[in-house]
Amino acid sequence: MADFDIGAIVRDLNEARRQWRQAHRPAGEVRGIEFPSRDALATILGQLKGVLFPLRLGPPDLRQESEDFHVAHALDTALHALLRQVRIELRYSAALRHLTHTDIEPQALEATRAFGAALPGIRTLLDSDVIAAFQGDPAARSVDEVLLCYPGIHAMIHYRLAHCLYGLGLPLLARIIAEQAHAETGIDIHPGATIGAGFFIDHGTGVVIGETAVIGQRVRLYQAVTLGAKRFPANIDGSLQKGLPRHPVVEDDVVIYAGATVLGRITIGKGAVIGGNVWLTHDVPAGARVAQAASREDDLGASDISGESA
């Protein structure tokens, strides 16, 4: 058996941690911080999927006559587990701001109750996403196939739950949930993005949707589409400014084909079609069709936004 200098490695890791904390938390490490658990949130998400779609994403032996019983039990278990994670994030946030005497219990309970109350509305939005995928893909044989198999729907389940938590002031939990879908599907949707009903991501791999993107209803994206930022304004000290609107606004009924890159706080007008592999950093009027050959900004005028999509 090989011998290892465990003591030296432990000492060096301790020094690396010390340097990190000294550099990034000048006031000193806040002792006793507990962090949200990725594993716990994965379990909660599994339970919530079964709550939202009991006969499709719930237990394999579940029958319709016991559906409500399962939903009630799973929901109670999931919300109590989520409440524990909400408490942890709120304590973490307070500790980072050195608010050691903050009573987070009422806030945690209120946020978790609000999340639970939002689940029926989230289910309705997800139904619209499933229908959009079924109607928009000729390869889809049933809505059940869409729900069980399509990575875009899997990502949207995570996104719509994460977006609710994000709106309730729980960005860390939201990011963990969103990143779990990103890891599993290759679809990266920031929970801060706003996405309307009937959203369909076809194929999906490589799609990126930024934090301040606003997407209307019945929008369809294909694989490798990026709705990103064009530039990142900095503060006087060189740090990036946070929270500024920097991602596109995509209005209702827009289609964006594979590989398109749409950058900056621009508006893609209602019903526009953006062709494959287009690089776009300017507004597009409603109903316009932008093709790859016409999308270069060095020769594209307002009257040139036309032609068939790629």
CSV table of C-alpha atoms in Angstrom, one decimal:
chain,number,residue,atom,x,y,z
A,1,MET,CA,0.0,0.0,0.0
A,2,ALA,CA,1.3,3.4,-1.0
A,3,ASP,CA,2.2,5.9,1.7
A,4,PHE,CA,0.8,9.5,1.4
A,5,ASP,CA,1.9,12.6,3.2
A,6,ILE,CA,-1.7,13.3,4.4
A,7,GLY,CA,-0.6,15.8,7.0
A,8,ALA,CA,1.2,18.0,4.5
A,9,ILE,CA,-1.8,18.0,2.1
A,10,VAL,CA,-4.2,18.9,4.9
A,11,ARG,CA,-2.0,21.8,6.0
A,12,ASP,CA,-1.7,23.1,2.4
A,13,LEU,CA,-5.5,22.8,1.9
A,14,ASN,CA,-6.0,24.7,5.2
A,15,GLU,CA,-3.7,27.5,3.9
A,16,ALA,CA,-5.5,27.7,0.6
A,17,ARG,CA,-8.8,28.1,2.4
A,18,ARG,CA,-7.3,30.7,4.7
A,19,GLN,CA,-6.0,32.7,1.8
A,20,TRP,CA,-9.4,32.5,0.0
A,21,ARG,CA,-11.3,33.7,3.1
A,22,GLN,CA,-8.8,36.5,3.7
A,23,ALA,CA,-9.1,37.7,0.1
A,24,HIS,CA,-12.8,37.5,-0.4
A,25,ARG,CA,-14.2,38.1,3.1
A,26,PRO,CA,-12.0,40.9,4.6
A,27,ALA,CA,-14.1,41.1,7.7
A,28,GLY,CA,-13.3,37.5,8.5
A,29,GLU,CA,-15.1,34.2,7.9
A,30,VAL,CA,-18.5,34.1,9.6
A,31,ARG,CA,-18.3,30.9,11.6
A,32,GLY,CA,-21.1,28.4,11.6
A,33,ILE,CA,-22.5,29.2,8.1
A,34,GLU,CA,-24.5,26.2,6.8
A,35,PHE,CA,-25.0,26.0,3.0
A,36,PRO,CA,-28.0,24.7,1.1
A,37,SER,CA,-27.6,21.1,0.1
A,38,ARG,CA,-27.6,20.2,-3.6
A,39,ASP,CA,-28.6,16.6,-2.7
A,40,ALA,CA,-31.5,17.7,-0.6
A,41,LEU,CA,-32.7,20.0,-3.3
A,42,ALA,CA,-32.5,17.2,-5.9
A,43,THR,CA,-34.7,15.0,-3.7
A,44,ILE,CA,-37.1,17.9,-3.2
A,45,LEU,CA,-37.3,18.4,-7.0
A,46,GLY,CA,-38.0,14.8,-7.5
A,47,GLN,CA,-40.9,15.0,-5.1
A,48,LEU,CA,-42.2,18.2,-6.6
A,49,LYS,CA,-42.2,16.7,-10.1
A,50,GLY,CA,-44.4,13.9,-8.7
A,51,VAL,CA,-46.7,16.5,-7.1
A,52,LEU,CA,-47.0,18.4,-10.4
A,53,PHE,CA,-47.4,15.3,-12.7
A,54,PRO,CA,-48.3,12.4,-10.3
A,55,LEU,CA,-49.1,9.7,-12.9
A,56,ARG,CA,-46.2,10.5,-15.2
A,57,LEU,CA,-43.4,11.6,-12.9
A,58,GLY,CA,-44.6,10.2,-9.6
A,59,PRO,CA,-44.2,6.6,-8.2
A,60,PRO,CA,-44.4,3.9,-10.9
A,61,ASP,CA,-47.2,2.0,-9.1
A,62,LEU,CA,-49.4,5.1,-8.5
A,63,ARG,CA,-53.0,4.8,-9.6
A,64,GLN,CA,-55.5,7.6,-10.3
A,65,GLU,CA,-57.7,6.7,-7.3
A,66,SER,CA,-54.8,7.4,-4.9
A,67,GLU,CA,-53.5,10.4,-6.8
A,68,ASP,CA,-54.6,13.0,-4.3
A,69,PHE,CA,-53.3,11.0,-1.3
A,70,HIS,CA,-49.9,10.8,-2.9
A,71,VAL,CA,-49.9,14.5,-3.8
A,72,ALA,CA,-50.8,15.5,-0.3
A,73,HIS,CA,-48.1,13.3,1.3
A,74,ALA,CA,-45.4,14.2,-1.2
A,75,LEU,CA,-46.2,17.9,-1.0
A,76,ASP,CA,-46.1,18.0,2.8
A,77,THR,CA,-42.8,16.2,2.8
A,78,ALA,CA,-41.3,18.4,0.0
A,79,LEU,CA,-42.4,21.7,1.6
A,80,HIS,CA,-41.1,20.8,5.0
A,81,ALA,CA,-37.8,19.8,3.4
A,82,LEU,CA,-37.8,23.0,1.4
A,83,LEU,CA,-38.5,25.1,4.4
A,84,ARG,CA,-35.3,23.8,6.0
A,85,GLN,CA,-33.3,24.8,2.9
A,86,VAL,CA,-35.0,28.2,2.8
A,87,ARG,CA,-34.0,28.8,6.4
A,88,ILE,CA,-30.4,27.9,5.5
A,89,GLU,CA,-30.3,30.3,2.6
A,90,LEU,CA,-31.8,33.1,4.7
A,91,ARG,CA,-29.3,32.5,7.5
A,92,TYR,CA,-26.5,32.4,5.0
A,93,SER,CA,-27.5,35.7,3.5
A,94,ALA,CA,-27.9,37.3,6.9
A,95,ALA,CA,-24.5,36.0,8.0
A,96,LEU,CA,-22.7,37.4,4.9
A,97,ARG,CA,-24.2,40.8,5.8
A,98,HIS,CA,-23.2,40.2,9.5
A,99,LEU,CA,-26.9,40.4,10.6
A,100,THR,CA,-26.5,38.0,13.5
A,101,HIS,CA,-29.7,38.8,15.3
A,102,THR,CA,-32.1,38.5,12.4
A,103,ASP,CA,-35.2,36.4,13.0
A,104,ILE,CA,-35.6,34.6,9.7
A,105,GLU,CA,-38.3,32.1,10.8
A,106,PRO,CA,-41.4,34.2,9.8
A,107,GLN,CA,-39.7,35.1,6.4
A,108,ALA,CA,-38.8,31.4,5.7
A,109,LEU,CA,-42.3,30.2,6.5
A,110,GLU,CA,-43.9,32.9,4.4
A,111,ALA,CA,-41.7,32.2,1.4
A,112,THR,CA,-42.3,28.5,1.6
A,113,ARG,CA,-46.0,28.9,1.9
A,114,ALA,CA,-46.0,31.3,-1.1
A,115,PHE,CA,-44.0,28.8,-3.1
A,116,GLY,CA,-46.5,26.0,-2.3
A,117,ALA,CA,-49.4,28.3,-3.2
A,118,ALA,CA,-47.8,29.0,-6.6
A,119,LEU,CA,-47.6,25.3,-7.7
A,120,PRO,CA,-51.0,25.1,-9.4
A,121,GLY,CA,-50.1,28.1,-11.5
A,122,ILE,CA,-46.7,26.6,-12.3
A,123,ARG,CA,-48.5,23.4,-13.4
A,124,THR,CA,-50.7,25.4,-15.8
A,125,LEU,CA,-47.7,27.1,-17.3
A,126,LEU,CA,-45.9,23.8,-17.7
A,127,ASP,CA,-49.0,22.3,-19.4
A,128,SER,CA,-48.8,25.1,-22.0
A,129,ASP,CA,-45.1,24.3,-22.5
A,130,VAL,CA,-45.9,20.6,-23.1
A,131,ILE,CA,-48.7,21.5,-25.6
A,132,ALA,CA,-46.3,23.8,-27.4
A,133,ALA,CA,-43.7,21.1,-27.7
A,134,PHE,CA,-46.3,18.5,-28.9
A,135,GLN,CA,-47.8,20.9,-31.5
A,136,GLY,CA,-44.4,22.2,-32.6
A,137,ASP,CA,-42.6,18.9,-33.2
A,138,PRO,CA,-43.9,16.5,-35.8
A,139,ALA,CA,-41.8,13.8,-34.3
A,140,ALA,CA,-43.8,14.0,-31.0
A,141,ARG,CA,-46.4,11.2,-30.8
A,142,SER,CA,-48.1,12.2,-27.6
A,143,VAL,CA,-48.0,14.8,-24.8
A,144,ASP,CA,-46.8,11.9,-22.5
A,145,GLU,CA,-43.8,11.4,-24.7
A,146,VAL,CA,-43.0,15.1,-24.5
A,147,LEU,CA,-43.3,15.2,-20.8
A,148,LEU,CA,-41.2,12.0,-20.2
A,149,CYS,CA,-38.6,12.4,-22.8
A,150,TYR,CA,-38.0,16.0,-24.0
A,151,PRO,CA,-35.0,17.7,-22.3
A,152,GLY,CA,-36.6,21.1,-23.0
A,153,ILE,CA,-39.5,20.2,-20.8
A,154,HIS,CA,-37.3,18.9,-18.1
A,155,ALA,CA,-35.4,22.1,-18.1
A,156,MET,CA,-38.6,24.2,-18.0
A,157,ILE,CA,-39.9,22.3,-15.0
A,158,HIS,CA,-36.7,23.2,-13.2
A,159,TYR,CA,-36.8,26.8,-14.5
A,160,ARG,CA,-40.4,27.5,-13.5
A,161,LEU,CA,-39.9,26.2,-10.0
A,162,ALA,CA,-36.5,28.0,-9.7
A,163,HIS,CA,-38.0,31.3,-11.1
A,164,CYS,CA,-40.6,31.2,-8.4
A,165,LEU,CA,-38.0,30.8,-5.7
A,166,TYR,CA,-35.9,33.6,-7.3
A,167,GLY,CA,-38.9,35.9,-7.2
A,168,LEU,CA,-39.3,35.1,-3.5
A,169,GLY,CA,-35.8,36.3,-2.7
A,170,LEU,CA,-34.1,32.9,-2.7
A,171,PRO,CA,-31.5,33.2,-5.5
A,172,LEU,CA,-29.1,30.6,-4.3
A,173,LEU,CA,-31.7,27.9,-4.1
A,174,ALA,CA,-33.0,29.0,-7.4
A,175,ARG,CA,-29.6,28.8,-9.0
A,176,ILE,CA,-28.9,25.3,-7.6
A,177,ILE,CA,-32.1,24.0,-9.0
A,178,ALA,CA,-31.6,25.6,-12.4
A,179,GLU,CA,-28.0,24.3,-12.6
A,180,GLN,CA,-29.1,20.8,-11.9
A,181,ALA,CA,-31.2,20.9,-15.1
A,182,HIS,CA,-28.3,22.5,-16.9
A,183,ALA,CA,-26.0,19.7,-16.0
A,184,GLU,CA,-28.6,17.1,-17.0
A,185,THR,CA,-29.8,18.6,-20.3
A,186,GLY,CA,-27.2,21.1,-21.5
A,187,ILE,CA,-29.9,23.9,-21.4
A,188,ASP,CA,-28.8,26.9,-19.3
A,189,ILE,CA,-31.7,29.0,-18.2
A,190,HIS,CA,-31.0,31.6,-15.5
A,191,PRO,CA,-33.9,31.6,-13.0
A,192,GLY,CA,-34.1,35.4,-13.2
A,193,ALA,CA,-35.2,35.3,-16.8
A,194,THR,CA,-38.9,35.9,-17.5
A,195,ILE,CA,-40.5,33.4,-19.8
A,196,GLY,CA,-44.2,33.4,-20.9
A,197,ALA,CA,-46.5,30.5,-21.5
A,198,GLY,CA,-46.2,28.0,-24.4
A,199,PHE,CA,-42.4,28.1,-24.5
A,200,PHE,CA,-40.7,25.4,-26.6
A,201,ILE,CA,-37.0,24.5,-26.8
A,202,ASP,CA,-36.6,21.9,-29.6
A,203,HIS,CA,-33.7,19.6,-29.1
A,204,GLY,CA,-32.2,22.1,-26.6
A,205,THR,CA,-28.5,21.2,-26.2
A,206,GLY,CA,-26.4,24.4,-25.8
A,207,VAL,CA,-29.3,26.8,-25.3
A,208,VAL,CA,-28.3,29.8,-23.0
A,209,ILE,CA,-30.9,32.3,-21.6
A,210,GLY,CA,-29.5,35.1,-19.5
A,211,GLU,CA,-30.7,36.5,-16.2
A,212,THR,CA,-32.5,39.6,-17.5
A,213,ALA,CA,-33.9,38.1,-20.7
A,214,VAL,CA,-37.7,38.6,-21.2
A,215,ILE,CA,-39.5,36.1,-23.4
A,216,GLY,CA,-43.1,36.4,-24.5
A,217,GLN,CA,-45.7,33.8,-25.2
A,218,ARG,CA,-45.5,30.9,-27.7
A,219,VAL,CA,-41.8,31.5,-28.4
A,220,ARG,CA,-39.8,28.6,-30.0
A,221,LEU,CA,-36.0,28.2,-29.7
A,222,TYR,CA,-33.8,25.5,-31.3
A,223,GLN,CA,-30.5,24.1,-30.1
A,224,ALA,CA,-27.5,26.2,-29.5
A,225,VAL,CA,-29.4,29.5,-29.3
A,226,THR,CA,-27.9,32.1,-27.0
A,227,LEU,CA,-29.9,35.0,-25.5
A,228,GLY,CA,-26.9,36.7,-24.0
A,229,ALA,CA,-25.3,40.0,-23.0
A,230,LYS,CA,-23.3,42.1,-25.4
A,231,ARG,CA,-21.2,44.0,-22.8
A,232,PHE,CA,-20.8,44.2,-19.1
A,233,PRO,CA,-20.6,47.7,-17.6
A,234,ALA,CA,-18.1,48.0,-14.7
A,235,ASN,CA,-18.0,50.1,-11.5
A,236,ILE,CA,-15.2,52.5,-10.8
A,237,ASP,CA,-13.3,49.8,-9.0
A,238,GLY,CA,-13.5,47.6,-12.1
A,239,SER,CA,-16.1,45.1,-10.7
A,240,LEU,CA,-19.0,44.3,-12.9
A,241,GLN,CA,-22.3,46.0,-12.3
A,242,LYS,CA,-25.0,43.6,-11.2
A,243,GLY,CA,-28.6,43.3,-12.2
A,244,LEU,CA,-28.6,45.7,-15.1
A,245,PRO,CA,-31.0,44.8,-18.0
A,246,ARG,CA,-28.5,43.3,-20.5
A,247,HIS,CA,-30.2,40.5,-22.3
A,248,PRO,CA,-32.7,40.5,-25.2
A,249,VAL,CA,-36.5,41.0,-25.1
A,250,VAL,CA,-38.2,38.4,-27.3
A,251,GLU,CA,-41.8,39.2,-28.0
A,252,ASP,CA,-44.7,36.8,-28.6
A,253,ASP,CA,-44.6,34.1,-31.4
A,254,VAL,CA,-40.9,34.5,-32.3
A,255,VAL,CA,-39.0,31.6,-33.7
A,256,ILE,CA,-35.2,31.5,-33.4
A,257,TYR,CA,-33.4,28.7,-35.3
A,258,ALA,CA,-30.3,26.7,-34.3
A,259,GLY,CA,-27.1,28.4,-33.5
A,260,ALA,CA,-28.4,31.9,-33.5
A,261,THR,CA,-26.7,34.3,-31.1
A,262,VAL,CA,-28.8,37.3,-29.9
A,263,LEU,CA,-26.9,39.7,-27.7
A,264,GLY,CA,-27.7,42.8,-25.7
A,265,ARG,CA,-30.8,44.6,-24.5
A,266,ILE,CA,-32.4,44.5,-28.0
A,267,THR,CA,-36.0,43.7,-28.9
A,268,ILE,CA,-37.1,40.9,-31.3
A,269,GLY,CA,-40.5,42.0,-32.4
A,270,LYS,CA,-43.6,39.9,-32.4
A,271,GLY,CA,-43.7,37.1,-34.9
A,272,ALA,CA,-40.2,37.6,-36.1
A,273,VAL,CA,-38.1,34.7,-37.4
A,274,ILE,CA,-34.4,34.6,-36.8
A,275,GLY,CA,-32.5,32.2,-39.0
A,276,GLY,CA,-29.8,29.6,-38.0
A,277,ASN,CA,-26.4,30.8,-37.1
A,278,VAL,CA,-27.4,34.5,-37.2
A,279,TRP,CA,-25.3,36.9,-35.0
A,280,LEU,CA,-27.7,39.6,-33.9
A,281,THR,CA,-27.1,42.8,-31.9
A,282,HIS,CA,-29.8,45.1,-33.1
A,283,ASP,CA,-33.6,45.4,-32.8
A,284,VAL,CA,-35.7,43.4,-35.2
A,285,PRO,CA,-39.2,44.7,-36.2
A,286,ALA,CA,-42.3,42.6,-35.7
A,287,GLY,CA,-42.8,40.0,-38.4
A,288,ALA,CA,-39.3,40.4,-39.9
A,289,ARG,CA,-37.3,37.5,-41.1
A,290,VAL,CA,-33.5,37.7,-40.6
A,291,ALA,CA,-31.3,35.3,-42.5
A,292,GLN,CA,-27.6,34.6,-42.0
A,293,ALA,CA,-26.5,36.3,-45.2
A,294,ALA,CA,-28.3,39.5,-44.2
A,295,SER,CA,-27.4,39.7,-40.6
A,296,ARG,CA,-23.9,41.3,-40.7
A,297,GLU,CA,-24.1,44.7,-39.0
A,298,ASP,CA,-21.5,46.3,-41.3
A,299,ASP,CA,-23.9,46.1,-44.2
A,300,LEU,CA,-27.4,45.8,-42.6
A,301,GLY,CA,-29.6,48.8,-42.7
A,302,ALA,CA,-33.1,49.1,-41.3
A,303,SER,CA,-34.6,48.3,-44.7
A,304,ASP,CA,-32.5,45.2,-45.1
A,305,ILE,CA,-34.2,43.1,-42.4
A,306,SER,CA,-35.9,40.8,-44.7
A,307,GLY,CA,-35.6,37.5,-46.7
A,308,GLU,CA,-36.3,33.9,-45.8
A,309,SER,CA,-35.0,32.4,-42.6
A,310,ALA,CA,-32.1,29.9,-42.7
